[in-house]
PDB file of C-alpha atoms in Angstrom:
ATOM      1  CA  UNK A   1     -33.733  77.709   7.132  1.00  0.00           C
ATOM      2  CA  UNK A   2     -33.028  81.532   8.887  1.00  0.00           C
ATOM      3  CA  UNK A   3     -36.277  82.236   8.952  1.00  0.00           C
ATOM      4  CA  UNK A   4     -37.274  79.370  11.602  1.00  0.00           C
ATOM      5  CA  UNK A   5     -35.512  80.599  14.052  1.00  0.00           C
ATOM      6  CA  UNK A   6     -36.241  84.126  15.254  1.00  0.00           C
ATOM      7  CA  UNK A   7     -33.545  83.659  17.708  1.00  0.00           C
ATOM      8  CA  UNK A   8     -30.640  84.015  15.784  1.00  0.00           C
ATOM      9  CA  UNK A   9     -31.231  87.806  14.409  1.00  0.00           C
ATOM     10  CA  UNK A  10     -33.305  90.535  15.481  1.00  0.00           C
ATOM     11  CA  UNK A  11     -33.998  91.408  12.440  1.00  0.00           C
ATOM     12  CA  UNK A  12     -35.700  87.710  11.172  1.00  0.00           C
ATOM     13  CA  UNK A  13     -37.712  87.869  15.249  1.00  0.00           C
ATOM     14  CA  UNK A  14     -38.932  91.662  13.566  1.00  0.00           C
ATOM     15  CA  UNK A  15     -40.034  89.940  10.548  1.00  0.00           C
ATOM     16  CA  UNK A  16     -41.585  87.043  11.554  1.00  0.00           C
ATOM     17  CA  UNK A  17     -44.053  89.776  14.023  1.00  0.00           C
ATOM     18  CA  UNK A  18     -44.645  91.879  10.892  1.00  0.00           C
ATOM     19  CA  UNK A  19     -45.292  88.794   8.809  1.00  0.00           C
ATOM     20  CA  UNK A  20     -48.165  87.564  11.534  1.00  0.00           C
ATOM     21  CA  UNK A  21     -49.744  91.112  11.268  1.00  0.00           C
ATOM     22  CA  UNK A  22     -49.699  90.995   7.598  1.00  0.00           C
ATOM     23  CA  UNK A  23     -51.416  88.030   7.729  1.00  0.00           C
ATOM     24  CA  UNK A  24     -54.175  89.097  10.609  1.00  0.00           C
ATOM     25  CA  UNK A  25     -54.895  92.508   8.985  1.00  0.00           C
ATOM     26  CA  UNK A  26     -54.432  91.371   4.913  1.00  0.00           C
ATOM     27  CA  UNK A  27     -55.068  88.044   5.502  1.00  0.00           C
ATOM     28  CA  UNK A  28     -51.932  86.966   3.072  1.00  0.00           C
ATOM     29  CA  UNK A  29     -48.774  85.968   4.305  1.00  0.00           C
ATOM     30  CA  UNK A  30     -45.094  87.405   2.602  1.00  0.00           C
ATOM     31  CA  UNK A  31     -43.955  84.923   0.492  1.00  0.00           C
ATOM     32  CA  UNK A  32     -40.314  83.191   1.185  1.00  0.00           C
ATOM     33  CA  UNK A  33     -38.633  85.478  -1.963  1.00  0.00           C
ATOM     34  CA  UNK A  34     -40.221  88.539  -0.189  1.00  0.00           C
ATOM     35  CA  UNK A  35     -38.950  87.730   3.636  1.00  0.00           C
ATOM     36  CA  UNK A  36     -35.738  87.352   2.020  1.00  0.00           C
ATOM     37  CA  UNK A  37     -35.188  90.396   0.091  1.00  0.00           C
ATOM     38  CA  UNK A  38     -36.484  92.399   3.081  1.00  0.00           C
ATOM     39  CA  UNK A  39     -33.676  90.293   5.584  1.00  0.00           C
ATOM     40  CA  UNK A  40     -30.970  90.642   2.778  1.00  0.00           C
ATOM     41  CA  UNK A  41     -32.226  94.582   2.611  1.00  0.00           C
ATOM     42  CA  UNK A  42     -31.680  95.198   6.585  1.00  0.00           C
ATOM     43  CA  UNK A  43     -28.544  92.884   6.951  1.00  0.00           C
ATOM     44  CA  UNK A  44     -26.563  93.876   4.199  1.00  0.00           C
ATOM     45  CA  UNK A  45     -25.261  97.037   5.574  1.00  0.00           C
ATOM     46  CA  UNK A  46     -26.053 100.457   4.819  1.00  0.00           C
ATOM     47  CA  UNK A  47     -26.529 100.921   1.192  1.00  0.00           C
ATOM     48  CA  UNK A  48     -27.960  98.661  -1.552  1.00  0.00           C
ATOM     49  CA  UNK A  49     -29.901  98.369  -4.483  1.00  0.00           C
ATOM     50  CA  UNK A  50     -32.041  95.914  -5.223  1.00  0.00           C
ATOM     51  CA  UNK A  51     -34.588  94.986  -7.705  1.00  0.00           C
ATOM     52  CA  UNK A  52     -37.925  93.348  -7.549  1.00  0.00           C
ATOM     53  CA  UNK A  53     -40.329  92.499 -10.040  1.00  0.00           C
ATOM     54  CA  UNK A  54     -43.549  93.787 -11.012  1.00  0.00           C
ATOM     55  CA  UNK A  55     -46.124  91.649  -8.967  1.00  0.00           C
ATOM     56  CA  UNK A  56     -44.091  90.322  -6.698  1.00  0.00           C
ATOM     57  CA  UNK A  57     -45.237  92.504  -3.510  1.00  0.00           C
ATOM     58  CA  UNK A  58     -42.792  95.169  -3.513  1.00  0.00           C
ATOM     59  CA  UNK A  59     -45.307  97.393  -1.541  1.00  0.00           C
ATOM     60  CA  UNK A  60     -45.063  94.374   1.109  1.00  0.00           C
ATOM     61  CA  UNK A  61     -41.386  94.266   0.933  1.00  0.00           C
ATOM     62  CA  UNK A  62     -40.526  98.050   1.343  1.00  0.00           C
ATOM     63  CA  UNK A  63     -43.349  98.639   4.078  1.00  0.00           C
ATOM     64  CA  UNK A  64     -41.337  95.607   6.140  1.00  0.00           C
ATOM     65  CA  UNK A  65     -38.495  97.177   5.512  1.00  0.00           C
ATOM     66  CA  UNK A  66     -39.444 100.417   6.532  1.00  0.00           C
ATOM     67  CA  UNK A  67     -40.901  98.605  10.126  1.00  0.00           C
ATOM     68  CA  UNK A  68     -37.335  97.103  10.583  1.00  0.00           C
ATOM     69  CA  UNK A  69     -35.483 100.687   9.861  1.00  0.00           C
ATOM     70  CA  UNK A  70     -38.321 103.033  11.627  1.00  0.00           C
ATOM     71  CA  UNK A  71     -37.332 100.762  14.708  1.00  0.00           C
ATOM     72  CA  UNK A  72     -33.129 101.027  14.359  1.00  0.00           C
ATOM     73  CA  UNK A  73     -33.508 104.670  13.220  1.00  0.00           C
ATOM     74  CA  UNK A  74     -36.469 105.791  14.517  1.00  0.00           C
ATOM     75  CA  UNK A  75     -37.510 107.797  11.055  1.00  0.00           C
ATOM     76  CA  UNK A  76     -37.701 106.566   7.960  1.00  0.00           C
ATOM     77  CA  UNK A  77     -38.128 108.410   4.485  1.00  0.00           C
ATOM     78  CA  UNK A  78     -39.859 106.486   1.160  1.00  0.00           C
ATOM     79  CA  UNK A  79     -39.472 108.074  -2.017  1.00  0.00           C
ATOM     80  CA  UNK A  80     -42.191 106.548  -4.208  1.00  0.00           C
ATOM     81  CA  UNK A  81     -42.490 107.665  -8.539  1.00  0.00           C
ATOM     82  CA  UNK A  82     -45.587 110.111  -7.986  1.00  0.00           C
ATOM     83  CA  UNK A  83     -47.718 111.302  -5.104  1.00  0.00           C
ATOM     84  CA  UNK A  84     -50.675 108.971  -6.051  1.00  0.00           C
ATOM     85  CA  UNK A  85     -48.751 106.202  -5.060  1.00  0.00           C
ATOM     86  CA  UNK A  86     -47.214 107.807  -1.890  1.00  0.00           C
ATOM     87  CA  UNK A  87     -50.467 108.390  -1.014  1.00  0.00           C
ATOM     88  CA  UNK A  88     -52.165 105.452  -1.862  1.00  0.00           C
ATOM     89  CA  UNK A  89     -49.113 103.345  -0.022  1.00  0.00           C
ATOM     90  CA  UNK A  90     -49.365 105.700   3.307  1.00  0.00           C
ATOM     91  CA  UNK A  91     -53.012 104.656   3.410  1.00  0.00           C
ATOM     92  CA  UNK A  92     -52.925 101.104   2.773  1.00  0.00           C
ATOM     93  CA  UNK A  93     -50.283 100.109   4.837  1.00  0.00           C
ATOM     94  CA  UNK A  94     -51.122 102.233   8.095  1.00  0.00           C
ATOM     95  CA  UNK A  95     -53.238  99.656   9.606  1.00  0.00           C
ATOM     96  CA  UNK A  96     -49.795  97.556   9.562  1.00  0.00           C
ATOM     97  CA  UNK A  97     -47.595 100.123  11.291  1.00  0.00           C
ATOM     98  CA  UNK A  98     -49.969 101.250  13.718  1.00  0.00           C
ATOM     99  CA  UNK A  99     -49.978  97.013  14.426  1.00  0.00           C
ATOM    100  CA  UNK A 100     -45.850  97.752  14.746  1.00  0.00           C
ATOM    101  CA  UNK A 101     -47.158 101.120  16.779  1.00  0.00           C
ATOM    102  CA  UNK A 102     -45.524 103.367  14.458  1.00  0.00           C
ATOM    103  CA  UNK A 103     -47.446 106.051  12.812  1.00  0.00           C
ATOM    104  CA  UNK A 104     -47.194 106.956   9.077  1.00  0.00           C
ATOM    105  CA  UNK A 105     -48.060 110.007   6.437  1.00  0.00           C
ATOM    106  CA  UNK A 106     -47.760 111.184   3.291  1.00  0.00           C
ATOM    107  CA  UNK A 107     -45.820 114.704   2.274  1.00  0.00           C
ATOM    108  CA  UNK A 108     -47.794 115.016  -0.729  1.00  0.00           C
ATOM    109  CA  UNK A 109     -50.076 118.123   0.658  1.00  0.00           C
ATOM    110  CA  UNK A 110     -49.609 121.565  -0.160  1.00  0.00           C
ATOM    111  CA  UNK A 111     -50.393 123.257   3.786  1.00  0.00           C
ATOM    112  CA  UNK A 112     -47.079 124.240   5.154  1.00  0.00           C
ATOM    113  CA  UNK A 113     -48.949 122.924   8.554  1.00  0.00           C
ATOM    114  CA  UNK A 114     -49.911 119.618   7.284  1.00  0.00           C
ATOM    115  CA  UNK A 115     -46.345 118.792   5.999  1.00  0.00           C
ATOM    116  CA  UNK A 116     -44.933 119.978   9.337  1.00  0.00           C
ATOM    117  CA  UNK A 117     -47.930 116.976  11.566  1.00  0.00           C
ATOM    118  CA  UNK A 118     -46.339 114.323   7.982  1.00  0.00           C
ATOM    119  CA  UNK A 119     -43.168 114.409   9.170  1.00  0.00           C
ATOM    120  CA  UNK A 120     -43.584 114.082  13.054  1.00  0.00           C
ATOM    121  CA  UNK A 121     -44.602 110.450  11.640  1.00  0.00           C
ATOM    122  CA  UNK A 122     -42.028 107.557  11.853  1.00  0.00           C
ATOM    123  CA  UNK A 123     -42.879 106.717   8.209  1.00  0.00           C
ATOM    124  CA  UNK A 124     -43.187 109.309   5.581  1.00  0.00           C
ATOM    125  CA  UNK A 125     -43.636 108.831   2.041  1.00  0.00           C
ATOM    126  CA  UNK A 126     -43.634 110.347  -1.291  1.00  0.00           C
ATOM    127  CA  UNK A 127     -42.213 111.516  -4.365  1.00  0.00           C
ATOM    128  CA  UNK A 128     -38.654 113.530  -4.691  1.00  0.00           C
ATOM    129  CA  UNK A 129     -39.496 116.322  -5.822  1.00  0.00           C
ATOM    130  CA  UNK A 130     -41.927 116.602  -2.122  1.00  0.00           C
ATOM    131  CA  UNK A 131     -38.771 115.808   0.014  1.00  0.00           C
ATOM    132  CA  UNK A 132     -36.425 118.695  -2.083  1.00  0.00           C
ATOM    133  CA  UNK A 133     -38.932 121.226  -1.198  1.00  0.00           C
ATOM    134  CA  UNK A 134     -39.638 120.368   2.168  1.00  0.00           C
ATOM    135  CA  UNK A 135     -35.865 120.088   2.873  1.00  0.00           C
ATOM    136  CA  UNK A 136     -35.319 123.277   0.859  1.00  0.00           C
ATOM    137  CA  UNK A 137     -37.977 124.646   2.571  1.00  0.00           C
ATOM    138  CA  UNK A 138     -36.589 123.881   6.239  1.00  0.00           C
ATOM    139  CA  UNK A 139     -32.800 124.544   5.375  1.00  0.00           C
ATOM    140  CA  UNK A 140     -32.932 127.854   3.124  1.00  0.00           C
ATOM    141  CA  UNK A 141     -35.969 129.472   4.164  1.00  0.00           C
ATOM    142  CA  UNK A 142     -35.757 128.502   7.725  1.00  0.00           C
ATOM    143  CA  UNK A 143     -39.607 127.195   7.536  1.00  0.00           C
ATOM    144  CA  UNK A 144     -38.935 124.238  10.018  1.00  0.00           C
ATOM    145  CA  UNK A 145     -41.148 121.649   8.223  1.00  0.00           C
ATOM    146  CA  UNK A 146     -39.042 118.780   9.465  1.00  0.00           C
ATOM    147  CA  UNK A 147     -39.001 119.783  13.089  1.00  0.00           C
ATOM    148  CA  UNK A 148     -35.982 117.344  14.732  1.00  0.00           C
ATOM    149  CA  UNK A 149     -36.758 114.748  11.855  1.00  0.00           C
ATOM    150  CA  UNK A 150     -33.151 116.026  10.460  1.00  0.00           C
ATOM    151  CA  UNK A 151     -31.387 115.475  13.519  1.00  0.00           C
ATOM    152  CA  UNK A 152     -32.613 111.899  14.326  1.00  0.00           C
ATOM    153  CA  UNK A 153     -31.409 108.898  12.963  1.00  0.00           C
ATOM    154  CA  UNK A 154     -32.769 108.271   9.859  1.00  0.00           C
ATOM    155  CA  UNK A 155     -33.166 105.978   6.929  1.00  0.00           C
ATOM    156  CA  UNK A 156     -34.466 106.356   3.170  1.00  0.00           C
ATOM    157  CA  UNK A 157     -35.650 103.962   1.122  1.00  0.00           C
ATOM    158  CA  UNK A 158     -36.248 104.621  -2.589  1.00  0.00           C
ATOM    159  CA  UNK A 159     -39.093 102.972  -4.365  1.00  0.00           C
ATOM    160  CA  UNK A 160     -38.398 102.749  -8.270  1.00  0.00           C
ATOM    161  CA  UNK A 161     -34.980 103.904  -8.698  1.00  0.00           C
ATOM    162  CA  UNK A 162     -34.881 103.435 -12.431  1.00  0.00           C
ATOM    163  CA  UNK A 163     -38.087 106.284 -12.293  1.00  0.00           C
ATOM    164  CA  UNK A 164     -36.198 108.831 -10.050  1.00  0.00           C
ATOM    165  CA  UNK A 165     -32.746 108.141 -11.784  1.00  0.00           C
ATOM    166  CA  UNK A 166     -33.716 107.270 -15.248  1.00  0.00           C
ATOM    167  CA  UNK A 167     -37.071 108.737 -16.335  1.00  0.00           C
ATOM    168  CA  UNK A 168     -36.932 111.961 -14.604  1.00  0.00           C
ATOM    169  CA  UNK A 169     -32.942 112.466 -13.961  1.00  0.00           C
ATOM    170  CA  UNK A 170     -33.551 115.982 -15.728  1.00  0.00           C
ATOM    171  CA  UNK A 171     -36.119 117.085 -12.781  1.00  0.00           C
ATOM    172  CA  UNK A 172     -35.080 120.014 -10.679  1.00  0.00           C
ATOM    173  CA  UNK A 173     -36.396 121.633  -8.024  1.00  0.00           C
ATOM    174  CA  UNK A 174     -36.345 125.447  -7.926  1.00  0.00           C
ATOM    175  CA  UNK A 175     -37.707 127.628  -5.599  1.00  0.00           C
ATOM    176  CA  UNK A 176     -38.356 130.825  -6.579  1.00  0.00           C
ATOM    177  CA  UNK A 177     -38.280 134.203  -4.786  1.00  0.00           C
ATOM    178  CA  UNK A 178     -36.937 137.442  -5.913  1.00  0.00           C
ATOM    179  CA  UNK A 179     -32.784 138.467  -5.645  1.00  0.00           C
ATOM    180  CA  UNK A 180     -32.209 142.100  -5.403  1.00  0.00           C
ATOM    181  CA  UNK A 181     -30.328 143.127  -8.441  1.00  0.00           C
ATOM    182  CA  UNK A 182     -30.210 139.883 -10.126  1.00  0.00           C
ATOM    183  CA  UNK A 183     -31.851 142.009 -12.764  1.00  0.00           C
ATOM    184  CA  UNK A 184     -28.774 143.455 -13.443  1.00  0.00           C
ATOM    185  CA  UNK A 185     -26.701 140.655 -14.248  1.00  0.00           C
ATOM    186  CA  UNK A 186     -26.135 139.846 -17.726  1.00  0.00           C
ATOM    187  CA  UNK A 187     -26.877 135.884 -19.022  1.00  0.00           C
ATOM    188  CA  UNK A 188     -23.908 134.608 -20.752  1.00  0.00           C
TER     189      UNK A 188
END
C-alpha cells in the first residue's frame, strides 16, 4: 500500500509524522479512509471537493490537511459553519500543530488587535462571514488586519460547504459607514 512507504511522496512521509503525533498527544491513530482522503486532498491538485461523513473524523482529516498545506504555503485559512466550532477546533487541535511547530488561532474575536496577533498564525480558522470582514476590513478601510498574510502563499480549506453554499448562500457582509450625499439619491 502508499502509505508504507514514506519514501515515495512527501506528502504520505508528512502524514505518517502527523499520524504518530496524533497518536502520542490523542492517543488514537487516523484511520486508513481518513489518511486517504487527506493524501487524495493534497495530491489531487489545487481545487477539490470532497465529502466526508458525519463521525468519521473530519476534524482529524482537515487539521492534517491543513499541516500538509501550512508547510507548501506557509498560511492556511479554514472556514468552519459558526465561530463555536472555529473556536472549539483552534483549541483542540493546537497541541498537534505546535507538535508540527506551526502555530494556530481563531478570527472569531471582536479586538481589531487580536484579529491582527490571529492571523500572524500559520493556521487560522473560522466562519465566512469573520474572513469577509477582516479582508474588507484590510482592503477597503486600509485597517491592515492581515499584515503580509495576503501576500504569502496561501491555502483555504472550507469545512461544510453545503452550510456556507447551501444554508446560508443569502448571507452578506456589509459594512457600514456613512456616503456623503447618498441621501440624495433616489431608490428605484
Amino acid at each position: 500500500m502508499l502509505l508504507k512507504n514514506p519514501s515515495n511522496n512527501n506528502s504520505v512521509a508528512r502524514l505518517m509524522e502527523i499520524d504518530a503525533a496524533i497518536k502520542t498527544i490523542f492517543k488514537i491513530n487516523l484511520r486508513e479512509t481518513q489518511k486517504m482522503a487527506v493524501i487524495y486532498a493534497v495530491e489531487s491538485g489545487t481545487n477539490f471537493l470532497s465529502q466526508v461523513n458525519t463521525g468519521e473524523g473530519k476534524s482529524y482529516i482537515v487539521a492534517s490537511i491543513a499541516i500538509i498545506r501550512a508547510k507548501q504555503f506557509k498560511s492556511v485559512d479554514i472556514i468552519t459553519s459558526s465561530s463555536v466550532l472555529a473556536q472549539r477546533d483552534a483549541e483542540y487541535m493546537r497541541p498537534l500543530y505546535v507538535a508540527m511547530n506551526l502555530n494556530v488561532a481563531h478570527n472569531c474575536m471582536e479586538g481589531l488587535e487580536d484579529r491582527k496577533q490571529a492571523y500572524k498564525a500559520n493556521v487560522v480558522y473560522g466562519e465566512i462571514s469573520r474572513f469577509q470582514r477582516d479582508h474588507l476590513l484590510h482592503d477597503f478601510y486600509r485597517k491592515n488586519i492581515l499584515g503580509d498574510r495576503e501576500r504569502r502563499n496561501s491555502c483555504v480549506i472550507v469545512d461544510e460547504v453545503d452550510n456556507m453554499l447551501l444554508d446560508n448562500g443569502n448571507n452578506m457582509l456589509y459594512l457600514s459607514h456613512s456616503v456623503p450625499g447618498l441621501e440624495l439619491l433616489e431608490s428605484l
